[in-house]
Short mmCIF file of C-alpha atoms in Angstrom, two decimals:
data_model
loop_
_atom_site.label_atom_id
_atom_site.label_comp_id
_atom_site.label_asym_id
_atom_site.label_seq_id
_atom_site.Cartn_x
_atom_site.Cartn_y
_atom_site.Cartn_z
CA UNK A 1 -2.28 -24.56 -13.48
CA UNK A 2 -0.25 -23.31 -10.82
CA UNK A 3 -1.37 -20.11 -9.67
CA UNK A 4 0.11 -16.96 -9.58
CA UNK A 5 2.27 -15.67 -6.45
CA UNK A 6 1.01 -12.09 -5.06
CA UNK A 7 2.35 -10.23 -2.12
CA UNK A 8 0.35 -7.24 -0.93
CA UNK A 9 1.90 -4.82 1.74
CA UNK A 10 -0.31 -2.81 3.73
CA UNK A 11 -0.18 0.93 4.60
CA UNK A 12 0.36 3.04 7.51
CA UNK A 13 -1.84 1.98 10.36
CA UNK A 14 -2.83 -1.09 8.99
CA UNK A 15 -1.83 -4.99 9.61
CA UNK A 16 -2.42 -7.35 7.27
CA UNK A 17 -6.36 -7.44 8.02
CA UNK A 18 -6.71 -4.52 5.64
CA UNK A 19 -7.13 -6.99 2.68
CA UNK A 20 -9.06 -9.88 3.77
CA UNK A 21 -11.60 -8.84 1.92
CA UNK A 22 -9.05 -8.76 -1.25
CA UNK A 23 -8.14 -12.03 -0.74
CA UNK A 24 -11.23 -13.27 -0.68
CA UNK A 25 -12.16 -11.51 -4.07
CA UNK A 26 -9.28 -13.03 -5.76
CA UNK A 27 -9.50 -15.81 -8.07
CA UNK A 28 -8.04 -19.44 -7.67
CA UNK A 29 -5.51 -18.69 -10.54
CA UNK A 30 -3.89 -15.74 -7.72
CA UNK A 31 -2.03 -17.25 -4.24
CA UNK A 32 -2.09 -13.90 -2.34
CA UNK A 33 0.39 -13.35 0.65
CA UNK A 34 -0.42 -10.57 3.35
CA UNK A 35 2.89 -10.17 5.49
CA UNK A 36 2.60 -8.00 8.49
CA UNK A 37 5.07 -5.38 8.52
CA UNK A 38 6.72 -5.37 11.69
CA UNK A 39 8.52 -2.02 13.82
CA UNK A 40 11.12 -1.21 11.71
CA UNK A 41 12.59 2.36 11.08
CA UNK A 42 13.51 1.66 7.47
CA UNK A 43 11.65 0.45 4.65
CA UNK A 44 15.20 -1.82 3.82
CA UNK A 45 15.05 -3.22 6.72
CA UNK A 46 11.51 -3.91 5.90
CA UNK A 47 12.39 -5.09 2.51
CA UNK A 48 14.36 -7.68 3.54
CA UNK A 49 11.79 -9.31 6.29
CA UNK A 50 9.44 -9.24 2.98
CA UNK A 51 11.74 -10.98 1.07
CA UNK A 52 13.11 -13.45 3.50
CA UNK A 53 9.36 -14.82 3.80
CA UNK A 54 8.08 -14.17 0.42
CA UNK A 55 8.38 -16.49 -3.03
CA UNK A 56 11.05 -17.16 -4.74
CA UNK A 57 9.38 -14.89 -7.93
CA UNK A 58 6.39 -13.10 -7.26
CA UNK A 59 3.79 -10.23 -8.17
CA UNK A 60 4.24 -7.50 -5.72
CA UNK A 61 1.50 -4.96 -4.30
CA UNK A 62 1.84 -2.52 -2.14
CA UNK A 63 -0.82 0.07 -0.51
CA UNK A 64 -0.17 3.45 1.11
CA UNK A 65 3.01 3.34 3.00
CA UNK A 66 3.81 -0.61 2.16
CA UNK A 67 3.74 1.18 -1.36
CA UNK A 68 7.28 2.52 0.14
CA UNK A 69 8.34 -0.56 1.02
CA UNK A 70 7.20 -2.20 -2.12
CA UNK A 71 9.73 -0.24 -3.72
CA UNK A 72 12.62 -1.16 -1.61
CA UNK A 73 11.50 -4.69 -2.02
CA UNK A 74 12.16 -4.12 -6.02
CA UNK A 75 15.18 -1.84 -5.65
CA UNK A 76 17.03 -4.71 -3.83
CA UNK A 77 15.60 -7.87 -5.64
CA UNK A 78 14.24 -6.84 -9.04
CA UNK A 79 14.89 -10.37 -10.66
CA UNK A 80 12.11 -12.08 -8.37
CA UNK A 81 9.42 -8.66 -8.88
CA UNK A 82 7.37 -9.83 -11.63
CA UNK A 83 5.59 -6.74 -11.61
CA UNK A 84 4.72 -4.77 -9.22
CA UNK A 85 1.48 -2.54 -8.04
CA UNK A 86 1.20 1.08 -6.38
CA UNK A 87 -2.29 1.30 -4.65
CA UNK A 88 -2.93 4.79 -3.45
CA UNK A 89 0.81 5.05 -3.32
CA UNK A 90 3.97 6.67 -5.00
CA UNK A 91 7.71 6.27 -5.51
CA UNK A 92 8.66 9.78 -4.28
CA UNK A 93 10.54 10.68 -0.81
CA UNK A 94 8.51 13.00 1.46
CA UNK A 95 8.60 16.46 1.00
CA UNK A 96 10.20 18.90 4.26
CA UNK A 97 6.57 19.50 4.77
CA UNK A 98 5.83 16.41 4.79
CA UNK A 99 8.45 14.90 7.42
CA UNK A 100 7.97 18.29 9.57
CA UNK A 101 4.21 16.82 10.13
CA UNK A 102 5.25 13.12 10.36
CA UNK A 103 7.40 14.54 13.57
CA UNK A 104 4.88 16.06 14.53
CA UNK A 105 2.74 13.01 14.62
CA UNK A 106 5.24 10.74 16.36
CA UNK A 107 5.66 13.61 18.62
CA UNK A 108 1.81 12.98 19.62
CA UNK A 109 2.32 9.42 19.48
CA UNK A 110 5.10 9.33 22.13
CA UNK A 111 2.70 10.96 24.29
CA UNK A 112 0.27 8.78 23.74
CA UNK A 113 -2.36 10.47 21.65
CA UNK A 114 -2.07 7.53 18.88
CA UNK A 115 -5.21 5.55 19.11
CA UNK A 116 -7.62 8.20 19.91
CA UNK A 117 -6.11 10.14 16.69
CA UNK A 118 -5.84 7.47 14.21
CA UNK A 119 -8.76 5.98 14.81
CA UNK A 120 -11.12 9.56 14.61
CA UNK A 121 -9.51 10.16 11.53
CA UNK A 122 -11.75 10.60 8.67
CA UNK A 123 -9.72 11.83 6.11
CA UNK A 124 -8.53 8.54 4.59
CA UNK A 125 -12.48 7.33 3.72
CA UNK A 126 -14.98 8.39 0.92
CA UNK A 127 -18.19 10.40 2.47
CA UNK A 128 -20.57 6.92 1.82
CA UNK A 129 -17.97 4.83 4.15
CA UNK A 130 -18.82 6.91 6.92
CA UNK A 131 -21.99 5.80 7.14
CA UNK A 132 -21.13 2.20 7.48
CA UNK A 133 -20.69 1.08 11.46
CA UNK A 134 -19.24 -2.27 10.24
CA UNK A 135 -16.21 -0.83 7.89
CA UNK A 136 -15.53 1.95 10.72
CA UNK A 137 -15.71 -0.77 13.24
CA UNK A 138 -12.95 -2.68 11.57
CA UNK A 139 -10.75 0.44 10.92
CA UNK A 140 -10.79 0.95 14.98
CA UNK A 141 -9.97 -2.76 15.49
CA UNK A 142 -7.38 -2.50 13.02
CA UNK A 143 -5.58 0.34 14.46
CA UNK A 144 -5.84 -1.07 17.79
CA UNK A 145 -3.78 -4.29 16.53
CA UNK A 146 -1.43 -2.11 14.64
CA UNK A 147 -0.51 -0.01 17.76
CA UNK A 148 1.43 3.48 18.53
CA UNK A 149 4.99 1.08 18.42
CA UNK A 150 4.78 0.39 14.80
CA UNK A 151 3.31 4.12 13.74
CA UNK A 152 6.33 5.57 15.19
CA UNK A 153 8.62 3.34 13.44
CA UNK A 154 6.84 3.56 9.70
CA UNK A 155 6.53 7.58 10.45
CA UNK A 156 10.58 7.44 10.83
CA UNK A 157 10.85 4.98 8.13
CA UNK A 158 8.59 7.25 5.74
CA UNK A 159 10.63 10.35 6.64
CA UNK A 160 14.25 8.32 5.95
CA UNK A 161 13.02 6.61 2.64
CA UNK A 162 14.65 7.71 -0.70
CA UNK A 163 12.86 8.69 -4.14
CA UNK A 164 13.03 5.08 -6.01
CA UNK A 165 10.72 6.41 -8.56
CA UNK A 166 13.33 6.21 -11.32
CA UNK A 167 12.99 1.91 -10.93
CA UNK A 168 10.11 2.47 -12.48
CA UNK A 169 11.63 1.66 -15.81
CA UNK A 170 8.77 -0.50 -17.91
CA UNK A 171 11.00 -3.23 -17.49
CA UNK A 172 8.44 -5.19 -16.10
CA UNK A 173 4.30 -4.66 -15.53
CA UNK A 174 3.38 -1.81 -13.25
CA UNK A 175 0.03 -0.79 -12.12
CA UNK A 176 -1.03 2.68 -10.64
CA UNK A 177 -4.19 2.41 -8.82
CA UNK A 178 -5.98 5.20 -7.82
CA UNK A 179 -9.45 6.36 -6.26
CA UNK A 180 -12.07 8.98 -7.01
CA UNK A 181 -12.27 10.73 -3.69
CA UNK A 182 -8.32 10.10 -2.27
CA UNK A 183 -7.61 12.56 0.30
CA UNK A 184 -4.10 11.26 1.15
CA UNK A 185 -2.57 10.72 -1.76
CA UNK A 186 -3.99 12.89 -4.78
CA UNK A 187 -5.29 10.86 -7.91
CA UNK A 188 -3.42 13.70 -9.84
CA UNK A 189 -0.17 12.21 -8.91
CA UNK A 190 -0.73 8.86 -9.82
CA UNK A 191 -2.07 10.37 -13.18
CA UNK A 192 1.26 11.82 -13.82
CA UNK A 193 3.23 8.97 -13.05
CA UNK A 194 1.70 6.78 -15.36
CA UNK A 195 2.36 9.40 -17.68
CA UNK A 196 6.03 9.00 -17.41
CA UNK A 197 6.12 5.39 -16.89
CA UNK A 198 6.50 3.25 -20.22
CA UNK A 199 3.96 0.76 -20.23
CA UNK A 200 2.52 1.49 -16.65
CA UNK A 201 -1.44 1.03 -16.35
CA UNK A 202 -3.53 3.35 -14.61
CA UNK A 203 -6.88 2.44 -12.98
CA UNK A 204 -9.31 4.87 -10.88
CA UNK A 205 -11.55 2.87 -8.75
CA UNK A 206 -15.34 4.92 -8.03
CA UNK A 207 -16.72 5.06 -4.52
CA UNK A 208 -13.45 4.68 -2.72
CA UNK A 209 -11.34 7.29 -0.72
CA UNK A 210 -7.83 6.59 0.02
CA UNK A 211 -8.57 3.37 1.85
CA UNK A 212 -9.39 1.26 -1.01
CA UNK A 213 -8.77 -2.34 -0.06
CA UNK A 214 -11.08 -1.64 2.55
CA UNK A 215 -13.43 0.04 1.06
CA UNK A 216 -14.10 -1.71 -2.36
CA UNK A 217 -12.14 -4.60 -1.86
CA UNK A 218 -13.56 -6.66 -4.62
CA UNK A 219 -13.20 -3.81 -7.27
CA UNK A 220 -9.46 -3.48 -5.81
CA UNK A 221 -9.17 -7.78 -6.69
CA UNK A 222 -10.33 -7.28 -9.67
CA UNK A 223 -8.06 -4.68 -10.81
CA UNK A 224 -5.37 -6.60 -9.79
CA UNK A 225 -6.77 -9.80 -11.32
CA UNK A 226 -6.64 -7.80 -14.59
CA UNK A 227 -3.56 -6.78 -14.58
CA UNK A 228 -1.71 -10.02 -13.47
CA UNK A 229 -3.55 -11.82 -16.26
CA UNK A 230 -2.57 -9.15 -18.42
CA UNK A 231 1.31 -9.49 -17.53
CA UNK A 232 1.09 -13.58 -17.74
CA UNK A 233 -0.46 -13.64 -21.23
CA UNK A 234 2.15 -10.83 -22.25
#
């Protein structure tokens, strides 16, 4: 059996690394594909580097900010999405309030604040994930590799993205993952999405803040193992 394509975007200061662990928890009958997302100001420029490297039909996930980009990636090829995934992530455009404090933050960024910032940050973990040196370890390295270049460019890509959410039609599988203890982006909102999606599926993973394929990375593969199998026996 030929397995199942999966792309998975990652988020806001992240590279790829951010699901290794996912991968790894994935079964034989998923082929996952982790594309770095490089400086770019738009998530349609983004888009189309994801689908100029990706499969010619594939199951698309995307976490945090590559959430955003997810959706561009469906808005301008829906035909190859076979479903696609929103971890800890929405459809919406930012709020004023929200750009005003993304300038803000590229602001700092310019001036070189970035690293020190985004890697004290504690807002995106759960309160247990604190307390382990390894995980915070690999959040520092991460954000070192991801660099103050490519935060300034996803900030103004965030702030320029539209509200997609009405492609979320139920014309094809679409999972809402959330976590208990999400600081970033509120469980409450993915709760009333799936609400208004037709046919979406909701899951709230435990133990998790908004960081989740770091966090519980093999509860995250599972979920997604579910649902894929789910959508292929549908």
């Amino acid at each position: 059996m030929t397995p199942a394509d999966l792309v998975l975007l990652p988020g806001l200061n992240n590279t790829a690394a951010v699901f290794d662990d996912v991968k790894a928890a994935l079964p034989d009958t998923l082929r996952a594909h982790c594309p770095d997302l490089p400086a770019l100001e738009t998530v349609e420029e983004l888009a189309d580097q994801v689908l100029r490297e990706a499969p010619a039909r594939f199951w698309l996930g995307g976490f945090s900010f590559g959430g955003y980009v997810a959706m561009a990636v469906l808005d301008r090829a829906p035909e190859r999405i076979q479903g696609i995934a929103l971890i800890c992530s929405g459809p919406a455009a930012d709020t004023p309030a929200q750009a005003a404090k993304r300038r803000e933050a590229i602001a700092g960024a310019r001036q070189g604040g970035y690293l020190e910032t985004a890697a004290a940050s504690t807002a995106p973990f759960h309160p247990d994930s604190l307390a382990r040196p390894e995980l915070m370890a690999r959040r520092r390295a991460i954000v070192r590799a991801y660099g103050a270049q490519r935060y300034i460019a996803h900030c103004l890509a965030c702030i320029a993205r539209p509200d997609r959410t009405g492609l979320l039609d139920g014309r094809r599988p679409t999972l809402l993952v959330t976590t208990t203890h999400d600081r970033v982006v509120a469980p409450e909102n993915l709760q009333r999405l799936a609400a208004a999606v037709p046919g979406s599926r909701l899951e709230t993973v435990a133990g998790a803040g908004h960081l989740l394929p770091l966090e519980q990375p093999a509860a995250l593969a599972a979920v997604l193992a579910r649902w894929i199998a789910h959508g292929d026996a549908s």
